[in-house]
Coordinates of C-alpha atoms in Angstrom, one line a residue:
Chain A
X31 CA -15.3 -6.6 -23.9
X32 CA -14.4 -2.9 -23.5
X33 CA -16.5 -1.3 -25.4
X34 CA -13.9 -0.4 -28.0
X35 CA -14.1 -2.6 -31.1
X36 CA -11.6 -3.2 -33.8
X37 CA -11.7 -4.8 -37.3
X38 CA -10.6 -7.1 -38.7
X39 CA -9.1 -8.7 -36.3
X40 CA -6.7 -10.2 -38.9
X41 CA -5.4 -8.9 -41.9
X42 CA -2.9 -10.3 -44.5
X43 CA -1.4 -8.0 -47.2
X44 CA 0.9 -7.3 -49.6
X45 CA 3.4 -4.7 -50.2
X46 CA 2.0 -3.3 -52.8
X47 CA -1.6 -3.5 -51.2
X48 CA -3.7 -0.5 -49.6
X49 CA -5.7 -1.1 -46.9
X50 CA -7.6 -0.1 -43.4
X51 CA -8.1 -0.9 -40.2
X52 CA -10.7 0.4 -38.1
X53 CA -11.7 1.5 -34.1
X54 CA -15.1 2.2 -33.0
X55 CA -15.6 3.1 -29.7
X56 CA -19.1 4.1 -27.9
X57 CA -18.1 5.0 -24.3
X58 CA -18.8 8.7 -25.2
X59 CA -14.7 9.4 -25.2
X60 CA -12.8 12.8 -26.7
X61 CA -9.3 10.8 -26.8
X62 CA -8.8 8.1 -29.4
X63 CA -4.9 6.5 -30.0
X64 CA -3.2 4.1 -32.2
X65 CA -0.1 1.8 -30.7
X66 CA 2.0 -0.6 -32.7
X67 CA 2.7 -4.0 -30.6
X68 CA 5.9 -6.0 -32.2
X69 CA 6.9 -9.2 -30.7
X70 CA 9.2 -8.7 -27.5
X71 CA 9.1 -4.6 -27.5
X72 CA 6.7 -2.2 -25.4
X73 CA 3.7 -0.8 -27.0
X74 CA 4.9 2.0 -28.9
X75 CA 2.5 5.3 -29.3
X76 CA 1.6 6.2 -33.2
X77 CA -1.1 8.7 -33.0
X78 CA -3.2 10.8 -30.9
X79 CA -6.6 12.3 -31.0
X80 CA -8.2 14.7 -28.8
X81 CA -11.8 16.1 -30.4
X82 CA -11.2 14.9 -33.4
X83 CA -8.0 16.7 -34.1
X84 CA -4.5 14.7 -34.1
X85 CA -2.2 16.2 -30.9
X86 CA 1.1 13.4 -31.6
X87 CA 2.2 11.9 -34.6
X88 CA 4.9 9.7 -32.8
X89 CA 7.3 10.1 -36.0
X90 CA 5.5 7.2 -37.7
X91 CA 6.0 6.7 -41.3
X92 CA 4.1 8.3 -44.1
X93 CA 3.0 4.8 -45.6
X94 CA 0.6 5.0 -41.9
X95 CA -2.0 7.6 -42.0
X96 CA -4.5 8.1 -39.6
X97 CA -8.1 9.7 -40.0
X98 CA -10.3 10.1 -37.3
X99 CA -14.2 11.9 -38.8
X100 CA -15.8 11.9 -35.6
X101 CA -15.2 11.5 -31.6
X102 CA -16.2 7.8 -32.2
X103 CA -14.6 6.5 -35.4
X104 CA -10.4 6.3 -35.8
X105 CA -9.4 4.7 -39.0
X106 CA -5.7 4.1 -39.7
X107 CA -4.7 3.4 -43.8
X108 CA -2.0 1.6 -44.7
X109 CA -0.2 1.6 -48.2
X110 CA 3.2 0.2 -49.5
X111 CA 4.3 -1.5 -46.3
X112 CA 7.1 -3.5 -45.2
X113 CA 7.6 -6.9 -43.7
X114 CA 8.7 -4.9 -40.4
X115 CA 5.6 -3.3 -39.9
X116 CA 4.0 -6.7 -39.5
X117 CA 2.6 -6.5 -35.5
X118 CA -0.6 -5.9 -33.7
X119 CA -1.6 -3.1 -34.0
X120 CA -4.2 -1.5 -31.3
X121 CA -6.7 1.2 -30.7
X122 CA -7.8 2.6 -27.2
X123 CA -9.9 5.6 -26.4
X124 CA -9.9 7.6 -23.3
X125 CA -12.5 10.1 -21.5
X126 CA -9.6 12.6 -22.3
X127 CA -6.2 13.7 -22.3
X128 CA -5.5 13.9 -18.4
X129 CA -5.9 12.0 -15.9
X130 CA -8.3 9.1 -17.6
X131 CA -7.8 5.2 -18.2
X132 CA -7.1 4.0 -21.4
X133 CA -10.0 1.4 -22.4
X134 CA -8.6 -1.1 -25.3
X135 CA -10.0 -2.4 -28.4
X136 CA -8.9 -6.4 -29.0
X137 CA -6.5 -5.1 -31.7
X138 CA -5.5 -6.3 -35.6
X139 CA -2.8 -8.6 -36.2
X140 CA -1.7 -6.9 -39.3
X141 CA 0.8 -9.5 -41.6
X142 CA 2.7 -8.0 -44.3
X143 CA 3.9 -10.5 -47.0
Chain B
X31 CA 11.9 12.7 -23.3
X32 CA 10.0 9.5 -21.7
X33 CA 12.2 6.4 -20.3
X34 CA 10.4 3.7 -18.4
X35 CA 12.3 1.1 -16.6
X36 CA 11.1 -2.1 -14.9
X37 CA 12.1 -5.6 -14.8
X38 CA 11.6 -7.9 -17.7
X39 CA 10.3 -11.2 -16.1
X40 CA 9.6 -12.3 -12.5
X41 CA 8.4 -15.5 -10.9
X42 CA 6.4 -16.4 -8.2
X43 CA 4.6 -18.7 -6.3
X44 CA 0.6 -19.6 -6.0
X45 CA -0.2 -17.5 -3.1
X46 CA 3.0 -15.6 -2.6
X47 CA 3.1 -11.8 -2.7
X48 CA 5.1 -9.8 -5.2
X49 CA 6.2 -6.4 -6.2
X50 CA 7.1 -5.0 -9.6
X51 CA 9.2 -2.3 -9.6
X52 CA 9.2 0.9 -12.2
X53 CA 11.1 3.6 -12.5
X54 CA 10.1 6.3 -14.9
X55 CA 11.3 9.7 -16.7
X56 CA 8.4 11.8 -18.4
X57 CA 7.8 15.7 -19.7
X58 CA 4.7 16.9 -17.8
X59 CA 3.2 14.1 -15.3
X60 CA -0.7 13.8 -15.1
X61 CA -0.6 10.1 -13.1
X62 CA 0.7 6.4 -13.3
X63 CA -1.5 3.8 -15.0
X64 CA -1.0 -0.4 -14.7
X65 CA -2.3 -2.3 -16.8
X66 CA -2.3 -6.1 -17.3
X67 CA -2.0 -8.0 -20.2
X68 CA -2.2 -11.5 -21.2
X69 CA -0.7 -13.1 -24.4
X70 CA -2.3 -12.3 -27.2
X71 CA -4.5 -9.7 -25.8
X72 CA -5.4 -6.2 -25.1
X73 CA -4.0 -4.5 -22.2
X74 CA -6.3 -3.7 -19.3
X75 CA -6.6 -1.2 -16.2
X76 CA -5.8 -2.4 -13.3
X77 CA -5.0 1.1 -11.0
X78 CA -3.9 4.6 -11.6
X79 CA -1.8 6.9 -9.3
X80 CA -1.7 10.8 -9.1
X81 CA -0.9 11.4 -5.6
X82 CA 1.7 10.3 -3.4
X83 CA 1.1 7.0 -1.5
X84 CA -0.6 3.6 -1.9
X85 CA -3.6 3.1 -3.4
X86 CA -5.3 -0.5 -2.7
X87 CA -8.1 -2.5 -4.6
X88 CA -8.5 -5.8 -3.9
X89 CA -5.4 -8.0 -4.2
X90 CA -3.6 -5.7 -6.0
X91 CA -2.2 -2.3 -4.8
X92 CA 0.0 0.2 -6.3
X93 CA 2.3 2.8 -4.6
X94 CA 3.9 6.0 -6.5
X95 CA 6.5 8.6 -5.3
X96 CA 6.5 11.4 -7.9
X97 CA 9.8 12.8 -6.5
X98 CA 12.1 9.9 -7.2
X99 CA 9.7 9.3 -10.3
X100 CA 9.1 5.9 -8.7
X101 CA 5.8 3.4 -8.8
X102 CA 5.5 -0.3 -7.7
X103 CA 3.1 -2.5 -8.4
X104 CA 2.0 -5.3 -5.5
X105 CA 0.2 -8.4 -5.9
X106 CA -1.2 -10.4 -2.9
X107 CA -2.5 -14.0 -2.6
X108 CA -0.9 -15.0 -6.5
X109 CA -3.2 -17.3 -8.1
X110 CA -2.1 -18.8 -11.8
X111 CA -4.2 -16.4 -13.9
X112 CA -2.3 -13.8 -12.7
X113 CA 0.4 -15.2 -14.7
X114 CA 0.8 -12.2 -17.7
X115 CA 2.7 -9.2 -18.3
X116 CA 2.2 -5.9 -16.1
X117 CA 2.8 -2.7 -17.9
X118 CA 3.7 0.9 -15.9
X119 CA 2.6 3.7 -18.1
X120 CA 3.0 7.2 -17.1
X121 CA 0.8 9.7 -18.3
X122 CA 2.8 13.0 -20.1
X123 CA 1.5 15.9 -21.9
X124 CA -0.8 14.7 -24.4
X125 CA 0.4 10.9 -23.9
X126 CA -0.1 7.8 -22.5
X127 CA 3.7 5.6 -22.8
X128 CA 4.1 2.2 -21.6
X129 CA 7.1 0.6 -20.5
X130 CA 8.5 -2.6 -21.8
X131 CA 6.5 -4.8 -19.3
X132 CA 7.4 -6.7 -16.4
X133 CA 6.4 -10.9 -17.6
X134 CA 4.9 -12.4 -14.4
X135 CA 5.3 -16.4 -14.4
X136 CA 2.9 -17.6 -11.4
X137 CA 3.8 -21.5 -11.1
X138 CA 2.2 -23.9 -8.5

């Protein structure tokens, strides 16, 4: 248990569905991240939030829409996804964006059918 | 831009020592992290270097040379449970970017 909780752990959705992934941390961290991990590929940074402000969008398609309502919660809203978007989506948080380590949640295993 | 290079796979024997190398290029540099990731699980933090030199932490040590853009993770007294992927992650400006990872297989 790292203090970062993601729900749901598994999600199957159709290409026309809309769903949201949720991430929650109670570590008092100010930075939160979304990563995508596909089979046989490196962790890909998607979005970075610092103090609830998006500071990085790593060329992610608009069918992925992040939301950070407060420093403890981060969402990833999904709509009209493609089968190639099937992956493990990992949320992480860190105290700041400088020299502190990131703590990861257990991830949401997403399958798009 | 960012570029991180580490070997794809390594094998080692239980009780041995293994060194996993990482070379990197990053815009802005705020230190380098090593993470361990077991199959199907989230990455967990192992070590952090921001200054040149060796950081020792039990069976694991990590080395950094900023001028060479080079780091290594040293694992001693290998155990079967050390079979996992090891991810090199330099922290750049606003980013924590991960390498593809080195899959380490420890066998008896």
